[in-house]
mmCIF file of C-alpha atoms and ligand atoms in Angstrom:
data_model
loop_
_atom_site.group_PDB
_atom_site.id
_atom_site.type_symbol
_atom_site.label_atom_id
_atom_site.label_comp_id
_atom_site.label_asym_id
_atom_site.label_seq_id
_atom_site.Cartn_x
_atom_site.Cartn_y
_atom_site.Cartn_z
ATOM 1 C CA MET K 21 -17.001 -4.663 -10.075
ATOM 2 C CA SER K 22 -18.410 -3.643 -13.492
ATOM 3 C CA ALA K 23 -20.744 -5.821 -15.620
ATOM 4 C CA GLN K 24 -17.612 -6.972 -17.542
ATOM 5 C CA GLY K 25 -16.055 -8.234 -14.289
ATOM 6 C CA GLN K 26 -13.576 -5.303 -14.178
ATOM 7 C CA ILE K 27 -12.824 -3.555 -10.890
ATOM 8 C CA ARG K 28 -14.406 -0.117 -10.930
ATOM 9 C CA ARG K 29 -12.178 2.678 -9.671
ATOM 10 C CA THR K 30 -13.524 5.018 -7.015
ATOM 11 C CA THR K 31 -14.306 8.436 -8.464
ATOM 12 C CA ALA K 32 -14.075 11.949 -7.061
ATOM 13 C CA LYS K 33 -17.904 11.969 -7.021
ATOM 14 C CA ASP K 34 -17.919 8.781 -4.867
ATOM 15 C CA ILE K 35 -15.663 10.588 -2.370
ATOM 16 C CA ALA K 36 -17.823 13.751 -2.453
ATOM 17 C CA ASP K 37 -20.898 11.579 -1.696
ATOM 18 C CA ARG K 38 -19.275 10.196 1.461
ATOM 19 C CA LYS K 39 -19.922 13.353 3.534
ATOM 20 C CA GLY K 40 -21.188 12.340 6.975
ATOM 21 C CA LEU K 41 -20.957 8.595 6.169
ATOM 22 C CA ALA K 42 -18.215 6.077 7.059
ATOM 23 C CA PRO K 43 -14.813 7.767 7.447
ATOM 24 C CA ILE K 44 -12.765 8.036 4.246
ATOM 25 C CA VAL K 45 -9.408 6.214 4.448
ATOM 26 C CA SER K 46 -6.433 7.543 2.517
ATOM 27 C CA LEU K 47 -2.642 7.455 2.475
ATOM 28 C CA THR K 48 0.045 8.815 0.217
ATOM 29 C CA ALA K 49 1.989 6.522 -2.134
ATOM 30 C CA TYR K 50 4.701 7.298 -4.641
ATOM 31 C CA THR K 51 5.616 3.891 -6.126
ATOM 32 C CA ALA K 52 3.742 1.025 -7.785
ATOM 33 C CA PRO K 53 4.494 -1.627 -5.077
ATOM 34 C CA ALA K 54 3.389 0.719 -2.277
ATOM 35 C CA ALA K 55 0.269 1.681 -4.238
ATOM 36 C CA ALA K 56 -0.652 -2.020 -4.624
ATOM 37 C CA VAL K 57 -0.630 -2.442 -0.836
ATOM 38 C CA VAL K 58 -2.496 0.726 0.152
ATOM 39 C CA ASP K 59 -5.017 0.178 -2.665
ATOM 40 C CA GLU K 60 -6.396 -2.738 -0.607
ATOM 41 C CA VAL K 61 -7.624 -0.426 2.177
ATOM 42 C CA CYS K 62 -7.751 3.126 0.863
ATOM 43 C CA ASP K 63 -10.641 4.976 -0.727
ATOM 44 C CA PHE K 64 -8.185 7.335 -2.374
ATOM 45 C CA ILE K 65 -4.388 7.411 -2.752
ATOM 46 C CA LEU K 66 -2.629 10.774 -2.795
ATOM 47 C CA VAL K 67 0.519 11.126 -4.884
ATOM 48 C CA GLY K 68 1.591 13.976 -2.650
ATOM 49 C CA ASP K 69 4.305 16.468 -3.495
ATOM 50 C CA SER K 70 5.692 15.286 -0.134
ATOM 51 C CA VAL K 71 7.429 12.827 -2.530
ATOM 52 C CA GLY K 72 10.096 15.565 -2.865
ATOM 53 C CA MET K 73 10.984 15.353 0.824
ATOM 54 C CA VAL K 74 10.238 11.663 1.467
ATOM 55 C CA VAL K 75 11.784 10.104 -1.657
ATOM 56 C CA HIS K 76 14.054 12.740 -3.206
ATOM 57 C CA GLY K 77 15.608 14.162 0.004
ATOM 58 C CA LEU K 78 14.506 17.757 -0.554
ATOM 59 C CA ASP K 79 14.101 20.193 2.364
ATOM 60 C CA SER K 80 10.627 21.263 1.283
ATOM 61 C CA THR K 81 8.054 20.574 -1.434
ATOM 62 C CA VAL K 82 8.871 23.849 -3.240
ATOM 63 C CA PRO K 83 11.393 22.420 -5.784
ATOM 64 C CA VAL K 84 9.095 19.561 -6.891
ATOM 65 C CA THR K 85 8.219 19.726 -10.608
ATOM 66 C CA LEU K 86 5.298 18.601 -12.765
ATOM 67 C CA ASP K 87 7.533 15.951 -14.396
ATOM 68 C CA ILE K 88 8.300 14.446 -10.971
ATOM 69 C CA MET K 89 4.582 14.323 -10.158
ATOM 70 C CA ILE K 90 3.804 12.722 -13.527
ATOM 71 C CA LEU K 91 6.441 9.998 -13.089
ATOM 72 C CA HIS K 92 5.170 9.042 -9.612
ATOM 73 C CA GLY K 93 1.528 9.442 -10.661
ATOM 74 C CA GLN K 94 2.060 6.912 -13.476
ATOM 75 C CA ALA K 95 3.709 4.453 -11.074
ATOM 76 C CA VAL K 96 0.846 4.703 -8.560
ATOM 77 C CA MET K 97 -1.761 4.273 -11.302
ATOM 78 C CA ARG K 98 0.035 1.120 -12.491
ATOM 79 C CA GLY K 99 0.168 -0.290 -8.962
ATOM 80 C CA SER K 100 -3.448 0.386 -7.970
ATOM 81 C CA LYS K 101 -6.787 -0.841 -9.283
ATOM 82 C CA ARG K 102 -9.636 0.389 -7.135
ATOM 83 C CA ALA K 103 -8.774 3.554 -5.183
ATOM 84 C CA LEU K 104 -9.167 7.025 -6.646
ATOM 85 C CA VAL K 105 -5.687 8.374 -7.398
ATOM 86 C CA VAL K 106 -5.246 12.117 -6.654
ATOM 87 C CA VAL K 107 -2.047 13.810 -7.829
ATOM 88 C CA ASP K 108 -0.710 16.995 -6.247
ATOM 89 C CA MET K 109 -0.178 20.110 -8.370
ATOM 90 C CA PRO K 110 3.373 21.219 -7.491
ATOM 91 C CA PHE K 111 4.405 24.734 -6.469
ATOM 92 C CA GLY K 112 4.711 27.173 -9.388
ATOM 93 C CA PHE K 113 2.543 25.150 -11.797
ATOM 94 C CA TYR K 114 -0.914 26.536 -10.979
ATOM 95 C CA GLU K 115 -0.791 29.818 -9.024
ATOM 96 C CA GLU K 116 -0.024 32.211 -11.903
ATOM 97 C CA SER K 117 -3.380 31.980 -13.675
ATOM 98 C CA ARG K 118 -6.365 29.712 -14.014
ATOM 99 C CA GLU K 119 -5.264 28.950 -17.585
ATOM 100 C CA GLN K 120 -1.853 27.817 -16.361
ATOM 101 C CA ALA K 121 -3.585 25.656 -13.718
ATOM 102 C CA PHE K 122 -5.884 24.069 -16.316
ATOM 103 C CA ARG K 123 -3.042 23.366 -18.747
ATOM 104 C CA ASN K 124 -0.965 21.604 -16.108
ATOM 105 C CA ALA K 125 -3.897 19.809 -14.439
ATOM 106 C CA ALA K 126 -4.973 18.488 -17.860
ATOM 107 C CA ARG K 127 -1.408 17.278 -18.479
ATOM 108 C CA LEU K 128 -1.330 15.522 -15.107
ATOM 109 C CA MET K 129 -4.631 13.765 -15.881
ATOM 110 C CA ARG K 130 -3.738 12.895 -19.479
ATOM 111 C CA GLU K 131 -0.257 11.546 -18.756
ATOM 112 C CA THR K 132 -1.009 9.671 -15.529
ATOM 113 C CA GLY K 133 -4.695 8.691 -15.909
ATOM 114 C CA CYS K 134 -5.361 9.964 -12.367
ATOM 115 C CA GLY K 135 -8.949 10.835 -11.429
ATOM 116 C CA ALA K 136 -8.345 14.170 -9.665
ATOM 117 C CA VAL K 137 -5.735 16.748 -8.681
ATOM 118 C CA LYS K 138 -5.049 18.507 -5.380
ATOM 119 C CA LEU K 139 -3.863 22.053 -4.955
ATOM 120 C CA GLU K 140 -3.036 24.178 -1.938
ATOM 121 C CA GLY K 141 -4.617 27.468 -0.853
ATOM 122 C CA GLY K 142 -7.917 28.886 0.345
ATOM 123 C CA ALA K 143 -10.020 31.779 -0.930
ATOM 124 C CA ARG K 144 -7.244 33.012 -3.223
ATOM 125 C CA MET K 145 -7.473 29.712 -5.206
ATOM 126 C CA ALA K 146 -11.287 29.538 -5.336
ATOM 127 C CA GLU K 147 -11.604 31.100 -8.793
ATOM 128 C CA THR K 148 -9.007 28.707 -10.211
ATOM 129 C CA ILE K 149 -10.770 25.710 -8.659
ATOM 130 C CA ARG K 150 -14.112 26.789 -10.163
ATOM 131 C CA PHE K 151 -12.444 27.192 -13.570
ATOM 132 C CA LEU K 152 -10.924 23.672 -13.396
ATOM 133 C CA VAL K 153 -14.080 21.960 -12.126
ATOM 134 C CA GLU K 154 -16.197 23.613 -14.803
ATOM 135 C CA ARG K 155 -13.783 22.208 -17.413
ATOM 136 C CA GLY K 156 -13.736 18.619 -16.158
ATOM 137 C CA VAL K 157 -10.946 18.527 -13.566
ATOM 138 C CA PRO K 158 -12.016 17.272 -10.147
ATOM 139 C CA VAL K 159 -10.147 19.261 -7.519
ATOM 140 C CA MET K 160 -9.297 18.452 -3.925
ATOM 141 C CA GLY K 161 -8.530 21.561 -1.838
ATOM 142 C CA HIS K 162 -5.912 21.849 0.915
ATOM 143 C CA ILE K 163 -6.123 24.435 3.713
ATOM 144 C CA GLY K 164 -4.655 25.085 7.190
ATOM 145 C CA LEU K 165 -0.963 24.394 7.022
ATOM 146 C CA THR K 166 -0.070 24.518 3.344
ATOM 147 C CA PRO K 167 3.553 23.270 3.023
ATOM 148 C CA GLN K 168 4.179 25.017 -0.292
ATOM 149 C CA MET K 169 3.914 28.337 1.654
ATOM 150 C CA VAL K 170 6.774 27.351 3.981
ATOM 151 C CA ASN K 171 8.946 30.272 2.841
ATOM 152 C CA VAL K 172 6.229 32.802 3.682
ATOM 153 C CA LEU K 173 5.077 31.100 6.896
ATOM 154 C CA GLY K 174 8.674 30.709 8.136
ATOM 155 C CA GLY K 175 8.236 27.000 8.935
ATOM 156 C CA PHE K 176 5.717 24.202 9.270
ATOM 157 C CA LYS K 177 3.442 25.542 12.013
ATOM 158 C CA ALA K 178 0.010 24.462 13.214
ATOM 159 C CA GLN K 179 -2.760 26.954 12.327
ATOM 160 C CA GLY K 180 -5.795 28.286 14.167
ATOM 161 C CA ARG K 181 -4.577 27.734 17.688
ATOM 162 C CA ALA K 182 -5.910 31.201 18.658
ATOM 163 C CA ARG K 183 -9.609 32.036 18.091
ATOM 164 C CA ALA K 184 -8.588 35.209 16.264
ATOM 165 C CA GLU K 185 -7.064 33.031 13.492
ATOM 166 C CA TRP K 186 -10.249 31.008 12.881
ATOM 167 C CA GLU K 187 -12.263 33.303 10.621
ATOM 168 C CA PRO K 188 -9.862 33.452 7.652
ATOM 169 C CA ILE K 189 -9.399 29.675 7.744
ATOM 170 C CA LEU K 190 -13.187 29.093 7.898
ATOM 171 C CA ALA K 191 -13.585 31.559 5.022
ATOM 172 C CA ASP K 192 -11.004 29.543 3.050
ATOM 173 C CA ALA K 193 -12.956 26.337 3.639
ATOM 174 C CA ARG K 194 -16.264 27.937 2.565
ATOM 175 C CA ALA K 195 -14.672 29.475 -0.552
ATOM 176 C CA LEU K 196 -13.290 26.084 -1.707
ATOM 177 C CA ASP K 197 -16.638 24.427 -0.985
ATOM 178 C CA GLU K 198 -18.519 27.059 -3.017
ATOM 179 C CA ALA K 199 -15.998 26.743 -5.854
ATOM 180 C CA GLY K 200 -16.747 23.016 -6.193
ATOM 181 C CA ALA K 201 -13.804 21.235 -4.519
ATOM 182 C CA PHE K 202 -14.937 17.589 -4.107
ATOM 183 C CA ALA K 203 -13.043 17.244 -0.801
ATOM 184 C CA ILE K 204 -10.814 19.433 1.354
ATOM 185 C CA VAL K 205 -7.622 18.414 3.130
ATOM 186 C CA VAL K 206 -7.376 20.190 6.478
ATOM 187 C CA GLU K 207 -3.788 20.069 7.722
ATOM 188 C CA ALA K 208 -2.362 20.860 11.201
ATOM 189 C CA VAL K 209 -5.157 22.978 12.653
ATOM 190 C CA ALA K 210 -6.501 23.183 16.205
ATOM 191 C CA GLU K 211 -8.951 20.283 16.802
ATOM 192 C CA PRO K 212 -12.078 22.395 17.504
ATOM 193 C CA LEU K 213 -11.451 24.426 14.342
ATOM 194 C CA ALA K 214 -11.313 21.230 12.273
ATOM 195 C CA VAL K 215 -14.690 20.219 13.749
ATOM 196 C CA GLU K 216 -16.134 23.635 12.915
ATOM 197 C CA ILE K 217 -14.825 23.461 9.306
ATOM 198 C CA THR K 218 -16.278 19.967 8.901
ATOM 199 C CA ARG K 219 -19.677 21.265 10.018
ATOM 200 C CA ALA K 220 -19.449 24.367 7.792
ATOM 201 C CA VAL K 221 -18.821 22.690 4.388
ATOM 202 C CA ARG K 222 -20.660 20.260 2.141
ATOM 203 C CA ALA K 223 -17.442 18.689 0.866
ATOM 204 C CA PRO K 224 -15.909 15.952 2.971
ATOM 205 C CA THR K 225 -12.925 17.126 5.044
ATOM 206 C CA ILE K 226 -9.808 14.961 5.098
ATOM 207 C CA GLY K 227 -7.852 15.557 8.291
ATOM 208 C CA ILE K 228 -4.109 15.358 8.815
ATOM 209 C CA GLY K 229 -3.237 16.693 12.259
ATOM 210 C CA ALA K 230 -6.828 17.964 12.494
ATOM 211 C CA SER K 231 -9.628 15.915 14.166
ATOM 212 C CA ALA K 232 -11.081 12.380 14.275
ATOM 213 C CA GLN K 233 -14.392 14.175 13.490
ATOM 214 C CA CYS K 234 -13.226 15.033 9.968
ATOM 215 C CA ASP K 235 -14.926 13.001 7.242
ATOM 216 C CA GLY K 236 -11.715 11.126 6.518
ATOM 217 C CA GLN K 237 -8.029 10.922 7.403
ATOM 218 C CA ILE K 238 -4.747 10.920 5.505
ATOM 219 C CA LEU K 239 -1.129 10.325 6.538
ATOM 220 C CA VAL K 240 2.164 10.253 4.645
ATOM 221 C CA LEU K 241 2.785 6.511 4.198
ATOM 222 C CA ASP K 242 6.498 6.562 5.059
ATOM 223 C CA ASP K 243 5.776 8.505 8.285
ATOM 224 C CA MET K 244 3.140 6.064 9.545
ATOM 225 C CA LEU K 245 5.315 3.056 8.655
ATOM 226 C CA GLY K 246 8.175 4.516 10.713
ATOM 227 C CA LEU K 247 10.450 4.835 7.676
ATOM 228 C CA THR K 248 11.170 8.547 8.073
ATOM 229 C CA GLU K 249 13.688 9.794 10.660
ATOM 230 C CA ARG K 250 11.522 12.599 12.000
ATOM 231 C CA SER K 251 7.820 13.209 11.555
ATOM 232 C CA PRO K 252 5.304 15.808 12.747
ATOM 233 C CA LYS K 253 3.539 15.456 16.144
ATOM 234 C CA PHE K 254 0.290 14.435 14.449
ATOM 235 C CA VAL K 255 1.762 11.268 12.969
ATOM 236 C CA LYS K 256 1.052 7.954 14.679
ATOM 237 C CA ARG K 257 3.683 5.405 13.789
ATOM 238 C CA TYR K 258 1.882 2.135 13.028
ATOM 239 C CA GLY K 259 5.133 0.294 12.320
ATOM 240 C CA ALA K 260 8.907 0.514 12.817
ATOM 241 C CA LEU K 261 9.979 -0.381 9.298
ATOM 242 C CA GLY K 262 12.971 1.954 9.480
ATOM 243 C CA GLU K 263 14.515 -0.257 12.187
ATOM 244 C CA GLU K 264 13.706 -3.442 10.248
ATOM 245 C CA PHE K 265 15.306 -1.888 7.157
ATOM 246 C CA ARG K 266 18.490 -1.050 9.066
ATOM 247 C CA LYS K 267 18.694 -4.525 10.650
ATOM 248 C CA ALA K 268 18.206 -6.251 7.277
ATOM 249 C CA VAL K 269 20.930 -4.288 5.431
ATOM 250 C CA ALA K 270 23.329 -4.680 8.395
ATOM 251 C CA SER K 271 22.811 -8.496 8.369
ATOM 252 C CA TYR K 272 23.383 -8.595 4.622
ATOM 253 C CA ALA K 273 26.632 -6.605 4.929
ATOM 254 C CA GLU K 274 27.850 -8.878 7.759
ATOM 255 C CA GLU K 275 27.095 -12.054 5.799
ATOM 256 C CA VAL K 276 28.741 -10.737 2.628
ATOM 257 C CA LYS K 277 31.910 -9.857 4.565
ATOM 258 C CA ALA K 278 31.922 -13.305 6.273
ATOM 259 C CA ARG K 279 31.264 -15.080 2.905
ATOM 260 C CA ARG K 280 28.090 -16.601 4.401
ATOM 261 C CA PHE K 281 25.996 -15.079 1.593
ATOM 262 C CA PRO K 282 25.261 -16.389 -1.001
ATOM 263 C CA ALA K 283 24.711 -19.878 0.487
ATOM 264 C CA PRO K 284 24.496 -22.917 -1.858
ATOM 265 C CA GLU K 285 20.691 -22.570 -2.117
ATOM 266 C CA HIS K 286 21.086 -19.085 -3.645
ATOM 267 C CA GLY K 287 23.333 -20.238 -6.457
ATOM 268 C CA TYR K 288 23.106 -22.376 -9.616
ATOM 269 C CA ALA K 289 24.669 -25.847 -9.739
ATOM 270 C CA MET K 290 25.913 -27.228 -13.071
ATOM 271 C CA ARG K 291 23.359 -29.208 -15.130
ATOM 272 C CA LYS K 292 24.084 -32.952 -15.332
ATOM 273 C CA GLU K 293 25.580 -33.645 -18.785
HETATM 274 O O1 LIG S 301 1.980 16.121 -0.132
HETATM 275 C C1 LIG S 301 1.314 15.456 0.687
HETATM 276 O O2 LIG S 301 1.678 14.340 1.036
HETATM 277 C C2 LIG S 301 0.114 16.077 1.237
HETATM 278 C C3 LIG S 301 -0.497 15.418 2.431
HETATM 279 C C4 LIG S 301 0.342 15.712 3.612
HETATM 280 C C5 LIG S 301 -1.921 15.804 2.609
HETATM 281 O O3 LIG S 301 -0.315 17.076 0.753
#
């Protein structure tokens, strides 16, 4: 709470300062009502470009645009009050040059009011991250499995499961840390590598399919609620909302067909004249 009784939003600096302290809790959200619920427990909310697959039915995150991210970022900002909101930079809107990255990150921040952006990539993105941070854009990094690279990787595959693969991934983590990323998402890597990365960097690591020893965890909300049909091995389903959803719409359809809905209590009687 601020002196004026307003709720103070968590900042990127607050998250950076959590290294080695209580685990950082985060989830994705794409809509205002979902943001309102996760805001009660999350330190930060990620408006992930996974929105393309989860909400818009795309096969990958590659076709997601900046306008899509802005629309969902605005909704999540409206729904939340206290968590830091981080919005993903979509594929094709930051890789070309650091100037392109700054222009689009600034637009994301200006039009959504979010407190930070996330972008994918290791050492190759370090110079861009430094450029953004030096100009006032807090950046969360994302290494290991980077879904925007799906067409180069040939699928969504766990990384670092052989020792020989560790060094480049560790070098990526160190490069982002040096460049000033305030936190680093580590996705789908072998557990001991995630532990090693967490030890090697000053920035808090946010694991997803990584290790309980990371400084925090994130999951895609719809996956953990059991709303998505299929989800990666690293997802624990904390609910079965997909089944509830199906049951509810089936009951509605049955009652409409049987003229049991609407019942008298759902309608309007005439006023007494
Ligand atoms: O887009 C997303 O939801 C993400 C998380 C999986 C970290 O990047």
